[in-house]
Coordinates of C-alpha atoms in Angstrom, one line a residue:
M72 CA 0.0 0.3 0.1
E73 CA 1.1 3.5 -1.1
G74 CA 0.1 6.9 -0.7
K75 CA -3.3 6.2 0.8
R76 CA -4.5 8.3 3.8
V77 CA -5.6 5.3 6.5
L78 CA -7.3 5.2 9.8
V79 CA -6.2 2.7 12.2
T80 CA -8.6 2.1 15.5
G81 CA -7.2 0.6 18.2
G82 CA -3.9 2.3 16.7
A83 CA -1.7 2.5 20.0
G84 CA -2.3 -1.2 21.1
F85 CA -0.3 -4.2 20.3
I86 CA -1.4 -5.3 16.9
G87 CA -2.8 -1.6 15.7
S88 CA 0.5 0.3 16.4
N89 CA 2.5 -2.5 14.9
L90 CA 0.5 -2.0 11.4
A91 CA 0.1 1.6 12.0
N92 CA 4.2 2.2 12.3
H93 CA 4.4 0.0 9.3
L94 CA 1.9 1.4 7.1
A95 CA 3.7 5.2 7.9
A96 CA 6.9 4.4 5.8
D97 CA 4.4 4.8 2.5
N98 CA 1.2 6.2 3.8
D99 CA -0.3 9.0 5.6
V100 CA -1.4 7.4 8.8
V101 CA -3.7 8.4 12.0
A102 CA -4.2 6.3 14.8
V103 CA -7.0 6.5 17.0
D104 CA -7.3 5.1 20.7
D105 CA -8.5 5.6 23.6
L106 CA -5.8 4.3 25.5
Y107 CA -7.6 1.9 27.6
L108 CA -5.4 -1.3 26.1
G109 CA -3.5 1.0 24.4
T110 CA -0.3 3.7 24.5
P111 CA 0.8 6.2 22.6
E112 CA 4.5 5.1 23.2
N113 CA 4.2 2.2 20.8
L114 CA 3.9 4.8 17.9
D115 CA 6.4 6.4 15.5
D116 CA 6.8 9.9 15.3
D117 CA 5.7 10.1 11.6
V118 CA 1.8 8.3 12.9
E119 CA -0.7 11.2 13.7
F120 CA -2.1 10.2 17.1
V121 CA -5.8 10.9 18.1
E122 CA -7.1 9.8 21.7
A123 CA -10.4 9.3 20.9
S124 CA -13.1 6.6 21.2
V125 CA -14.9 4.4 18.5
L126 CA -17.9 5.8 20.1
D127 CA -17.2 9.4 19.0
D128 CA -19.3 11.1 16.7
D129 CA -15.9 13.2 15.0
L130 CA -13.6 10.3 14.1
P131 CA -10.8 11.5 11.7
A132 CA -12.8 9.6 8.8
D133 CA -11.8 11.1 5.7
V134 CA -9.6 8.3 4.6
D135 CA -9.3 5.9 1.9
V136 CA -8.6 2.8 4.0
L137 CA -10.2 1.9 7.6
F138 CA -8.4 -0.9 9.5
H139 CA -10.5 -1.2 12.5
L140 CA -8.8 -2.9 15.4
A141 CA -10.3 -1.3 18.4
A142 CA -11.7 -3.9 20.5
L143 CA -12.4 -5.0 24.3
S144 CA -10.2 -8.1 23.5
S145 CA -10.6 -10.2 26.9
L146 CA -13.0 -12.6 27.6
N147 CA -13.0 -11.3 31.4
M148 CA -13.8 -7.7 29.9
H149 CA -17.2 -8.9 28.6
E150 CA -18.2 -11.1 31.2
E151 CA -17.8 -8.3 34.0
D152 CA -19.3 -5.6 31.5
P153 CA -21.5 -6.9 28.7
Q154 CA -22.9 -3.9 28.0
R155 CA -19.9 -1.9 27.4
G156 CA -18.5 -4.7 25.4
A157 CA -21.0 -4.9 22.9
R158 CA -21.0 -0.9 22.7
V159 CA -17.1 -1.0 22.1
N160 CA -17.0 -4.1 19.5
V161 CA -20.4 -3.7 18.1
E162 CA -21.4 0.0 18.1
G163 CA -17.9 1.1 17.9
F164 CA -17.5 -0.9 14.9
V165 CA -20.8 0.3 13.0
N166 CA -20.0 3.9 14.1
A167 CA -16.5 3.8 12.4
V168 CA -17.9 2.2 9.2
E169 CA -20.5 4.6 9.1
Q170 CA -18.1 7.6 9.3
V171 CA -15.7 6.6 7.2
A172 CA -18.2 5.5 4.7
A173 CA -20.0 9.1 4.6
N174 CA -16.4 10.5 3.4
G175 CA -16.2 8.2 0.6
C176 CA -14.1 5.3 1.9
D177 CA -15.2 1.7 0.6
T178 CA -12.6 -0.5 2.0
V179 CA -12.5 -1.7 5.4
V180 CA -10.4 -4.4 7.3
Y181 CA -11.2 -5.2 10.5
A182 CA -10.4 -7.6 13.3
T183 CA -12.8 -10.7 14.3
T184 CA -11.4 -13.8 16.1
S185 CA -10.5 -17.5 15.9
S186 CA -12.0 -18.2 19.2
I187 CA -15.1 -18.9 17.6
Y188 CA -13.8 -22.3 16.3
G189 CA -13.7 -23.6 19.7
S190 CA -11.3 -26.6 20.5
R191 CA -9.7 -28.1 17.2
T192 CA -6.4 -29.5 16.7
E193 CA -7.3 -29.9 13.1
P194 CA -6.8 -26.8 11.0
S195 CA -9.9 -24.4 11.3
P196 CA -11.1 -23.2 8.1
E197 CA -13.7 -20.3 7.7
S198 CA -16.0 -22.3 6.1
M199 CA -16.7 -24.6 8.8
D200 CA -20.0 -23.9 11.3
V201 CA -19.0 -21.4 14.1
E202 CA -20.9 -20.5 17.4
A203 CA -20.2 -18.1 20.2
H204 CA -19.9 -19.2 23.9
T205 CA -18.4 -15.8 25.4
G206 CA -19.7 -12.0 25.0
Y207 CA -16.4 -11.5 23.4
E208 CA -16.8 -14.0 20.3
A209 CA -20.7 -12.9 20.0
S210 CA -19.1 -9.5 19.3
K211 CA -17.1 -10.6 17.0
L212 CA -19.5 -12.8 15.2
A213 CA -21.7 -9.4 15.2
R214 CA -18.9 -7.6 13.3
E215 CA -18.9 -10.2 10.7
R216 CA -22.9 -9.8 10.1
Y217 CA -22.7 -6.1 9.8
A218 CA -19.2 -6.5 7.7
E219 CA -21.8 -8.7 5.5
Y220 CA -24.4 -6.1 5.2
Y221 CA -22.0 -3.2 4.2
A222 CA -20.8 -5.6 1.3
N223 CA -23.8 -6.5 0.3
G224 CA -25.8 -3.8 1.1
R225 CA -23.5 -0.8 0.7
D226 CA -21.1 -2.6 -2.0
M227 CA -18.2 -1.7 0.3
N228 CA -15.0 -4.1 0.6
M229 CA -15.0 -6.0 4.0
A230 CA -12.5 -8.1 4.9
G231 CA -12.6 -9.9 8.3
M232 CA -9.1 -11.2 9.8
R233 CA -9.6 -14.0 12.2
F234 CA -6.3 -13.7 14.3
F235 CA -4.5 -16.6 15.6
S236 CA -2.5 -16.0 19.2
V237 CA -0.7 -12.8 17.9
Y238 CA 2.8 -12.5 19.7
Q239 CA 6.1 -10.1 19.7
G240 CA 6.8 -9.9 23.3
A241 CA 7.2 -7.9 26.2
R242 CA 9.8 -5.7 24.9
G243 CA 8.1 -5.2 21.6
A244 CA 4.6 -3.8 21.5
E245 CA 3.1 -6.2 24.0
G246 CA 4.6 -5.0 27.3
H247 CA 1.7 -2.5 28.2
K248 CA -0.7 -5.2 28.1
G249 CA 0.3 -6.9 31.3
E250 CA -1.9 -9.9 32.2
F251 CA -3.6 -9.5 28.7
A252 CA -0.4 -10.1 26.8
N253 CA 0.2 -13.6 24.9
I254 CA 1.6 -16.2 26.9
I255 CA 4.6 -16.1 25.1
A256 CA 5.5 -12.6 26.2
Q257 CA 4.3 -13.0 29.9
F258 CA 6.5 -16.5 30.1
A259 CA 9.3 -14.9 28.7
D260 CA 9.4 -12.2 30.8
W261 CA 9.0 -14.0 33.9
M262 CA 11.7 -16.8 32.9
A263 CA 14.3 -13.8 32.0
N264 CA 13.9 -12.7 35.4
G265 CA 14.2 -15.8 37.1
E266 CA 10.6 -16.5 37.9
R267 CA 8.8 -19.5 37.1
P268 CA 6.2 -19.5 34.4
K269 CA 2.4 -19.7 35.6
V270 CA 0.8 -22.3 33.3
Y271 CA -2.8 -23.3 33.2
G272 CA -3.9 -26.7 34.6
D273 CA -1.6 -29.3 32.8
G274 CA 0.4 -27.2 30.2
G275 CA -1.3 -29.4 27.0
H276 CA -3.6 -26.8 25.7
T277 CA -2.2 -25.4 22.3
R278 CA -2.1 -22.6 20.4
D279 CA -1.2 -21.4 16.9
F280 CA 1.4 -18.7 17.9
T281 CA 1.6 -16.5 14.9
H282 CA 4.5 -13.5 14.7
V283 CA 2.7 -10.0 14.6
D284 CA 4.9 -9.1 11.3
D285 CA 2.9 -12.0 9.7
I286 CA -0.4 -10.4 10.8
V287 CA 0.5 -6.6 9.6
R288 CA 1.5 -8.4 6.1
G289 CA -1.9 -10.3 5.9
I290 CA -3.7 -7.2 7.0
E291 CA -2.2 -5.1 4.7
L292 CA -2.7 -7.2 1.7
A293 CA -6.7 -7.6 2.4
A294 CA -6.6 -4.1 2.0
D295 CA -4.3 -4.3 -1.3
H296 CA -6.6 -6.8 -2.7
E297 CA -10.1 -5.0 -1.5
L298 CA -10.8 -8.5 -0.1
T299 CA -14.5 -9.4 1.5
G300 CA -15.4 -12.0 3.7
V301 CA -13.4 -13.7 6.4
Y302 CA -10.0 -14.6 6.3
N303 CA -7.7 -16.8 8.8
L304 CA -4.3 -15.4 9.8
G305 CA -2.3 -18.4 11.4
T306 CA 0.5 -20.8 10.4
G307 CA -1.2 -23.9 10.7
D308 CA 1.3 -25.4 13.4
A309 CA 0.2 -25.4 17.1
Y310 CA 2.5 -25.4 20.3
S311 CA 1.5 -26.6 23.9
A312 CA 2.3 -24.3 26.9
D313 CA 4.6 -26.8 28.1
D314 CA 6.5 -26.4 24.3
V315 CA 6.7 -22.8 24.9
V316 CA 8.4 -23.2 28.1
E317 CA 10.9 -25.7 26.9
M318 CA 11.6 -23.5 23.6
L319 CA 12.1 -20.3 26.0
N320 CA 14.2 -22.0 28.3
D321 CA 16.7 -23.3 25.5
E322 CA 16.8 -20.0 23.9
L323 CA 17.1 -17.8 27.3
G324 CA 19.6 -20.3 28.8
T325 CA 17.3 -20.9 31.7
D326 CA 16.0 -24.0 33.5
L327 CA 12.9 -22.9 35.3
E328 CA 9.9 -25.5 35.8
P329 CA 6.1 -24.3 34.9
E330 CA 4.4 -23.7 37.9
Y331 CA 1.1 -25.3 37.0
V332 CA -2.0 -23.2 38.7
E333 CA -5.6 -24.1 38.4
N334 CA -7.5 -22.4 35.2
P335 CA -9.4 -19.5 36.3
I336 CA -11.5 -19.6 32.9
P337 CA -14.5 -21.9 33.2
E338 CA -14.1 -25.4 31.0
E339 CA -17.3 -24.5 28.8
K340 CA -15.6 -21.1 28.0
F341 CA -11.6 -21.8 27.7
V342 CA -10.5 -22.8 24.2
Y343 CA -7.8 -25.6 24.6
H344 CA -6.5 -25.9 21.1
T345 CA -6.4 -23.7 17.9
C346 CA -4.7 -24.2 14.8
A347 CA -5.1 -22.3 11.4
D348 CA -6.4 -23.5 7.7
Y349 CA -5.0 -20.1 6.1
S350 CA -5.3 -21.5 2.7
K351 CA -8.1 -18.9 1.8
I352 CA -6.0 -15.9 2.5
N353 CA -3.3 -17.7 0.5
D354 CA -5.1 -18.5 -2.3
A355 CA -6.6 -14.7 -2.3
T356 CA -3.2 -12.9 -1.9
G357 CA -0.5 -15.4 -1.8
W358 CA 0.0 -14.7 1.9
E359 CA 1.6 -17.2 4.1
P360 CA 3.7 -16.9 7.4
E361 CA 7.3 -16.2 6.6
I362 CA 8.5 -16.3 10.6
S363 CA 9.0 -19.7 12.1
F364 CA 7.8 -20.1 15.8
E365 CA 11.8 -21.0 16.3
E366 CA 12.5 -17.6 14.7
G367 CA 9.7 -16.0 16.8
I368 CA 11.0 -17.2 19.9
R369 CA 14.4 -16.0 19.0
R370 CA 13.5 -12.5 18.4
V371 CA 11.0 -12.5 21.9
C372 CA 14.5 -13.4 23.6
E373 CA 16.8 -11.3 21.9
P374 CA 15.9 -8.3 24.1
Y375 CA 16.9 -9.9 27.3
K376 CA 20.7 -10.7 26.4

């Protein structure tokens, strides 16, 4: 993408700031964030930052492309305040799309979630049946339905990205997220400081860990190709929490055993296994993951050495 004016909502957050900084090399980028989960310290100087909520009625909406990443992205945030979760994740999405559409924008790439696939060890295709078990999942499914409306009823390009366990590391833009950061960031930070990583349950749950740089490339390609529909962004490989601890020990030169703790997430809401089938985005754009998990772990650990 080059020479465009773009709006990134949630632009001071983890994924949003990585996207905004990447795009700012060749585009005019404005990042909007209410700073609930983000910090402007994540942003480079050539990104214009606006502190605002996606519920506001005066967003900087005169743009060519909207990247809508703003969300309450934790299960607990929605369980504690379902109304706020729906307002931010659903009403905020509609509000942002309506404002950019009124200014002539017809291309939107937005964040949805892979959690709706439930627990699967086999790669999950976008065509499979999905359902909501949490308020967070319900809000993201609602986004997908509203995107269908904008695509079918308003002739807009609406690409929903189902992310799989995005990571970068606490010494990257994940650090400010604290307890909401990916387990790789949390484990690495604990272990580099001599603390045993706290692992839910028996450590056997698996995730398709996808480096944020691969995610950013996929998001940009979705806009470049003016895609419509939902697309997985994941690697097709999965690793357990125990695998992560072992690989971090190897890379950091530590020898720390996991501390297994009771899983605070109810069993019926906890997703035990995730794995992406990324063939759809590959067919549409040629995207495929470029950063192996071993390389990703090396990047996470490098700042501690």
